[in-house]
Structure formats: structure tokens, C-alpha cells
Amino acid sequence: MFNQVTIIGLGLIGGSLGLAIRRKRLARRVIGVSRKPSTLRRATRIGAIDEGSTDLRRAVSGAELVILATPVDLIVSYAKRIAPWLQPGSLISDVGSTKATIVQALEHRLPRPVAFVGTHPLAGSERRGIDAASATLFDGSLCVVTKAAATNPQALARVRRLWSRIAGRAVVMSPREHDQALAAVSHLPHLVAFCLMGATNHGALMLAPRSFLDATRVAKSDPDLWDDIFLTNRIALARALRQFQRQLDRTKTLLSRADRAGLRRFLKHTHALRLTL
Ligand code: NAP
């Protein structure tokens, strides 16, 4: 599908992407960029990249597609920095977990012949770094590809085809729709997991059963990655928090009134919803 793909940021997502692209033969060459030679050596050894470089300009020259897989707050500055070095007709894409801020900052602002298409693969884990990368991370998953007013249709189609091959399914939606949905199903649950940890005293933690470990697994996620995600999607996240607060208030009232019938109705309803997933 591509002659050269360059991936900037070889962590869990960037490394897994390199492995998947090479395994599925979706590019003739995959070049990786990291700040650390040790990451490049490791990425080459596991087969995530054909070649690595710490020299950004060298690594992107000749790339038909550059994928930014760094923490969210670095994506816009990297895209702006590399765009002037790319050939006309090249594509820049990203895998950041929030989309509106990134897409708005990039779509109108890159040199004309370089197109930007945002994506968010809905696969991952709380682990990080190249050692967590896996060739099968995206198998059977879904990738959101964003379409905004200025998205180039040919570029969108190419990126969507790439992700259909990598993940199996790629859906197109606006950056705003993406951010609102992800606030509810990803960002809020992560925040709740961090809050659960904050709300539980040390003595109780010693007794934590499996259910507590399951409910707080994502509080093991990297704080440096998640502060960006929370802040860049804070408006949608605040709305999701208000909805969650209403559920908490409702249960609090049911408990304070010892309303068994009401509590049972609430639990049956939410239990049935969970069973539909
Ligand atoms: P990660 O494992 O921590 O990898 C991040 C990579 O970015 C590392 O390879 C690191 O490379 C590089 N990096 C970090 N700080 C940098 C800096 N200041 N300058 C240059 N490079 C830097 O994180 P990840 O989970 O792969 O996340 C990467 C992106 O994917 C994020 O935008 C995230 O929102 C998105 N995403 C994550 C998940 C998930 O479940 N984790 C799922 C979907 C999308 P070196 O230290 O080797 O230079």
C-alpha cells in the first residue's frame, strides 16, 4: 500500500503498528524514530521497523506516510516540524487518543500538498514502551478515522484502507463525535479508576479482591500520557462526569432511603446494559 512508512514514537502503539504493517506487508519499508538508540535497537530486533533513526529529518525524507505515535501533546508540534520536509502528496497521520484539538490545529495549517488524517485505534493497554508492543495488538479491533471539513477525501480513503487491513474495521466520524464518545467509554472510566485509588485508604487496599483490581487496572496507565488525554478532552469529559455524578447521586438517594425496590430496578437495568456488550 505504501512505499515508505515512518513511525515517530516507538512505544506500545507505534511499535505494534510497525509490527503489524511489516507482518501484513503493507509497506515496502518501515522507518522508526525514537529519542533513544536503545529503543531503535529493540524495535529493529523484534521486527517492528526495518531501520531506525534519531534524526527526524532523515527518517521522514522519502516517506509516503508518517504516523505520529507520541504522547498527545507532542503530535501537533511534530507534524508542523516535519511537514516542510515531505514530498508533495505525502500523508501525515496520528494515533492520539483525543482528536478535535489535533485535527483543528493541523488540517488547515500544513503546507498545501501534504494531507493530514487523524486516527485513533481502539486497542491498547495500560502497558507502555517498545517491550509492550505486539504484532497482534490491533487484530479484530476497530479504528476511528476522523473526517472534518477540510479532510482530503483521497487521503482519508487511503488511511481508512490501511486501518481496515491492520485492525479489521475502520469507522469514519467527526473529531467531535469521537471525543464525546471516548469521553464516556474511555476517559471517564480511566478517571474513575484513578479516583477509586485515591478514595481507598491504605488499610482497605491490603484486602483488595480481584474485583477491585479489575476496576482499577487502568489506573496503572502512564500518568504522563493520561494528563494530556484528560486535558485535551476536558469539555467532553466534564459532560461525562456530570452524567456519572447524576448516577452517583441517584444511588446515594436510594441507599439513604433504604429503597430496596428502587435499588434493584437500577441494578437490573445497568446489569442488562452490561450484558449487551
Ligand atoms: P508509549 O508506549 O509511552 O510510547 C510513547 C512513545 O513516544 C515512546 O516510544 C517515546 O519514545 C515517545 N516519546 C515520549 N515522550 C517523547 C518526547 N518528549 N519526544 C519524543 N518522543 C517521545 O505510549 P503509547 O501507549 O504507545 O501511546 C502513544 C500514542 O498512542 C498516544 O498519543 C496515545 O494517546 C495513543 N494511544 C494509546 C493507546 C493505549 O492504550 N496506550 C491506545 C490508542 C492510542 P522514546 O522514549 O523511545 O523516545
mmCIF file of N, CA and C in Angstrom, residues 107-165:
data_model
loop_
_atom_site.group_PDB
_atom_site.id
_atom_site.type_symbol
_atom_site.label_atom_id
_atom_site.label_comp_id
_atom_site.label_asym_id
_atom_site.label_seq_id
_atom_site.Cartn_x
_atom_site.Cartn_y
_atom_site.Cartn_z
ATOM 1 N N GLU A 107 -5.321 20.595 10.308
ATOM 2 C CA GLU A 107 -5.899 20.443 8.974
ATOM 3 C C GLU A 107 -5.663 21.615 8.026
ATOM 4 N N HIS A 108 -5.739 22.837 8.535
ATOM 5 C CA HIS A 108 -5.563 23.982 7.624
ATOM 6 C C HIS A 108 -4.135 24.485 7.620
ATOM 7 N N ARG A 109 -3.301 23.926 8.471
ATOM 8 C CA ARG A 109 -2.047 24.615 8.750
ATOM 9 C C ARG A 109 -0.793 23.938 8.199
ATOM 10 N N LEU A 110 -0.962 22.862 7.456
ATOM 11 C CA LEU A 110 0.217 22.208 6.879
ATOM 12 C C LEU A 110 0.438 22.757 5.479
ATOM 13 N N PRO A 111 1.685 22.687 4.974
ATOM 14 C CA PRO A 111 1.922 23.132 3.590
ATOM 15 C C PRO A 111 0.969 22.379 2.653
ATOM 16 N N ARG A 112 0.403 23.058 1.690
ATOM 17 C CA ARG A 112 -0.688 22.579 0.850
ATOM 18 C C ARG A 112 -0.649 21.111 0.369
ATOM 19 N N PRO A 113 0.480 20.683 -0.242
ATOM 20 C CA PRO A 113 0.410 19.334 -0.836
ATOM 21 C C PRO A 113 0.519 18.194 0.179
ATOM 22 N N VAL A 114 0.630 18.501 1.475
ATOM 23 C CA VAL A 114 0.720 17.430 2.486
ATOM 24 C C VAL A 114 -0.614 17.352 3.220
ATOM 25 N N ALA A 115 -1.209 16.138 3.239
ATOM 26 C CA ALA A 115 -2.530 15.998 3.864
ATOM 27 C C ALA A 115 -2.398 15.382 5.249
ATOM 28 N N PHE A 116 -3.315 15.760 6.146
ATOM 29 C CA PHE A 116 -3.344 15.159 7.482
ATOM 30 C C PHE A 116 -4.672 14.436 7.689
ATOM 31 N N VAL A 117 -4.591 13.206 8.219
ATOM 32 C CA VAL A 117 -5.804 12.461 8.590
ATOM 33 C C VAL A 117 -5.582 11.894 9.992
ATOM 34 N N GLY A 118 -6.478 12.212 10.908
ATOM 35 C CA GLY A 118 -6.350 11.728 12.288
ATOM 36 C C GLY A 118 -6.964 10.343 12.445
ATOM 37 N N THR A 119 -6.363 9.538 13.321
ATOM 38 C CA THR A 119 -6.951 8.226 13.626
ATOM 39 C C THR A 119 -6.806 7.944 15.122
ATOM 40 N N HIS A 120 -7.619 7.018 15.587
ATOM 41 C CA HIS A 120 -7.456 6.509 16.952
ATOM 42 C C HIS A 120 -7.798 5.025 16.965
ATOM 43 N N PRO A 121 -6.775 4.170 16.988
ATOM 44 C CA PRO A 121 -7.054 2.729 17.085
ATOM 45 C C PRO A 121 -7.570 2.397 18.481
ATOM 46 N N LEU A 122 -8.723 1.713 18.528
ATOM 47 C CA LEU A 122 -9.314 1.403 19.839
ATOM 48 C C LEU A 122 -8.780 0.055 20.325
ATOM 49 N N ALA A 123 -7.478 0.064 20.557
ATOM 50 C CA ALA A 123 -6.815 -1.133 21.085
ATOM 51 C C ALA A 123 -5.657 -0.617 21.901
ATOM 52 N N GLY A 124 -5.270 -1.341 22.902
ATOM 53 C CA GLY A 124 -4.143 -0.884 23.707
ATOM 54 C C GLY A 124 -4.182 -1.520 25.070
ATOM 55 N N SER A 125 -3.434 -0.939 25.988
ATOM 56 C CA SER A 125 -3.437 -1.459 27.347
ATOM 57 C C SER A 125 -2.787 -0.419 28.240
ATOM 58 N N GLU A 126 -2.650 -0.770 29.523
ATOM 59 C CA GLU A 126 -2.012 0.156 30.460
ATOM 60 C C GLU A 126 -0.491 0.054 30.380
ATOM 61 N N ARG A 127 0.012 -0.871 29.555
ATOM 62 C CA ARG A 127 1.458 -1.034 29.459
ATOM 63 C C ARG A 127 2.043 0.006 28.501
ATOM 64 N N ARG A 128 3.350 0.219 28.575
ATOM 65 C CA ARG A 128 3.942 1.210 27.681
ATOM 66 C C ARG A 128 5.327 0.770 27.215
ATOM 67 N N GLY A 129 5.790 1.455 26.179
ATOM 68 C CA GLY A 129 7.141 1.228 25.691
ATOM 69 C C GLY A 129 7.219 0.109 24.664
ATOM 70 N N ILE A 130 8.364 0.035 24.009
ATOM 71 C CA ILE A 130 8.552 -0.925 22.911
ATOM 72 C C ILE A 130 8.433 -2.378 23.398
ATOM 73 N N ASP A 131 8.781 -2.624 24.661
ATOM 74 C CA ASP A 131 8.691 -4.004 25.158
ATOM 75 C C ASP A 131 7.255 -4.486 25.270
ATOM 76 N N ALA A 132 6.304 -3.565 25.286
ATOM 77 C CA ALA A 132 4.889 -3.966 25.367
ATOM 78 C C ALA A 132 4.284 -4.165 23.973
ATOM 79 N N ALA A 133 5.047 -3.827 22.901
ATOM 80 C CA ALA A 133 4.486 -3.899 21.539
ATOM 81 C C ALA A 133 4.167 -5.339 21.145
ATOM 82 N N SER A 134 3.089 -5.479 20.367
ATOM 83 C CA SER A 134 2.678 -6.820 19.940
ATOM 84 C C SER A 134 2.148 -6.759 18.505
ATOM 85 N N ALA A 135 2.504 -7.763 17.713
ATOM 86 C CA ALA A 135 2.084 -7.802 16.308
ATOM 87 C C ALA A 135 0.582 -8.008 16.179
ATOM 88 N N THR A 136 -0.055 -8.496 17.250
ATOM 89 C CA THR A 136 -1.485 -8.815 17.150
ATOM 90 C C THR A 136 -2.367 -7.836 17.940
ATOM 91 N N LEU A 137 -1.737 -6.754 18.462
ATOM 92 C CA LEU A 137 -2.497 -5.831 19.317
ATOM 93 C C LEU A 137 -3.789 -5.344 18.644
ATOM 94 N N PHE A 138 -3.721 -5.064 17.330
ATOM 95 C CA PHE A 138 -4.878 -4.460 16.660
ATOM 96 C C PHE A 138 -5.806 -5.493 16.027
ATOM 97 N N ASP A 139 -5.425 -6.776 16.051
ATOM 98 C CA ASP A 139 -6.227 -7.789 15.369
ATOM 99 C C ASP A 139 -7.658 -7.780 15.894
ATOM 100 N N GLY A 140 -8.611 -7.724 14.986
ATOM 101 C CA GLY A 140 -10.028 -7.790 15.355
ATOM 102 C C GLY A 140 -10.512 -6.556 16.100
ATOM 103 N N SER A 141 -9.758 -5.454 16.014
ATOM 104 C CA SER A 141 -10.200 -4.250 16.739
ATOM 105 C C SER A 141 -10.807 -3.255 15.756
ATOM 106 N N LEU A 142 -11.084 -2.096 16.286
ATOM 107 C CA LEU A 142 -11.742 -1.045 15.497
ATOM 108 C C LEU A 142 -10.857 0.189 15.529
ATOM 109 N N CYS A 143 -10.767 0.880 14.391
ATOM 110 C CA CYS A 143 -10.003 2.131 14.385
ATOM 111 C C CYS A 143 -10.917 3.264 13.927
ATOM 112 N N VAL A 144 -10.918 4.361 14.658
ATOM 113 C CA VAL A 144 -11.676 5.540 14.230
ATOM 114 C C VAL A 144 -10.773 6.376 13.333
ATOM 115 N N VAL A 145 -11.314 6.746 12.157
ATOM 116 C CA VAL A 145 -10.596 7.642 11.252
ATOM 117 C C VAL A 145 -11.425 8.916 11.186
ATOM 118 N N THR A 146 -10.795 10.078 11.422
ATOM 119 C CA THR A 146 -11.623 11.281 11.533
ATOM 120 C C THR A 146 -11.771 12.015 10.203
ATOM 121 N N LYS A 147 -12.985 12.549 10.047
ATOM 122 C CA LYS A 147 -13.301 13.337 8.846
ATOM 123 C C LYS A 147 -13.813 14.692 9.322
ATOM 124 N N ALA A 148 -13.093 15.735 8.950
ATOM 125 C CA ALA A 148 -13.524 17.088 9.307
ATOM 126 C C ALA A 148 -13.749 17.863 8.003
ATOM 127 N N ALA A 149 -14.128 19.132 8.135
ATOM 128 C CA ALA A 149 -14.493 19.918 6.941
ATOM 129 C C ALA A 149 -13.372 19.920 5.897
ATOM 130 N N ALA A 150 -12.122 19.999 6.335
ATOM 131 C CA ALA A 150 -11.026 20.151 5.368
ATOM 132 C C ALA A 150 -10.287 18.844 5.065
ATOM 133 N N THR A 151 -10.841 17.701 5.495
ATOM 134 C CA THR A 151 -10.111 16.435 5.261
ATOM 135 C C THR A 151 -10.100 16.100 3.767
ATOM 136 N N ASN A 152 -8.919 15.792 3.270
ATOM 137 C CA ASN A 152 -8.765 15.413 1.863
ATOM 138 C C ASN A 152 -9.368 14.019 1.650
ATOM 139 N N PRO A 153 -10.368 13.878 0.748
ATOM 140 C CA PRO A 153 -11.081 12.594 0.608
ATOM 141 C C PRO A 153 -10.171 11.433 0.184
ATOM 142 N N GLN A 154 -9.200 11.712 -0.718
ATOM 143 C CA GLN A 154 -8.301 10.623 -1.156
ATOM 144 C C GLN A 154 -7.402 10.175 -0.003
ATOM 145 N N ALA A 155 -6.932 11.154 0.757
ATOM 146 C CA ALA A 155 -6.069 10.819 1.908
ATOM 147 C C ALA A 155 -6.872 10.011 2.924
ATOM 148 N N LEU A 156 -8.110 10.423 3.169
ATOM 149 C CA LEU A 156 -8.975 9.716 4.123
ATOM 150 C C LEU A 156 -9.175 8.266 3.673
ATOM 151 N N ALA A 157 -9.439 8.097 2.373
ATOM 152 C CA ALA A 157 -9.690 6.739 1.848
ATOM 153 C C ALA A 157 -8.451 5.860 2.020
ATOM 154 N N ARG A 158 -7.264 6.431 1.784
ATOM 155 C CA ARG A 158 -6.020 5.633 1.911
ATOM 156 C C ARG A 158 -5.782 5.211 3.351
ATOM 157 N N VAL A 159 -5.959 6.167 4.260
ATOM 158 C CA VAL A 159 -5.711 5.862 5.678
ATOM 159 C C VAL A 159 -6.760 4.866 6.179
ATOM 160 N N ARG A 160 -7.988 5.030 5.718
ATOM 161 C CA ARG A 160 -9.042 4.094 6.135
ATOM 162 C C ARG A 160 -8.742 2.674 5.637
ATOM 163 N N ARG A 161 -8.261 2.592 4.385
ATOM 164 C CA ARG A 161 -7.909 1.252 3.836
ATOM 165 C C ARG A 161 -6.787 0.617 4.646
ATOM 166 N N LEU A 162 -5.796 1.441 4.990
ATOM 167 C CA LEU A 162 -4.670 0.915 5.783
ATOM 168 C C LEU A 162 -5.186 0.328 7.099
ATOM 169 N N TRP A 163 -6.048 1.088 7.791
ATOM 170 C CA TRP A 163 -6.527 0.615 9.093
ATOM 171 C C TRP A 163 -7.506 -0.552 8.972
ATOM 172 N N SER A 164 -8.219 -0.640 7.846
ATOM 173 C CA SER A 164 -9.090 -1.806 7.647
ATOM 174 C C SER A 164 -8.226 -3.058 7.571
ATOM 175 N N ARG A 165 -7.052 -2.916 6.942
ATOM 176 C CA ARG A 165 -6.141 -4.065 6.824
ATOM 177 C C ARG A 165 -5.475 -4.379 8.164
#
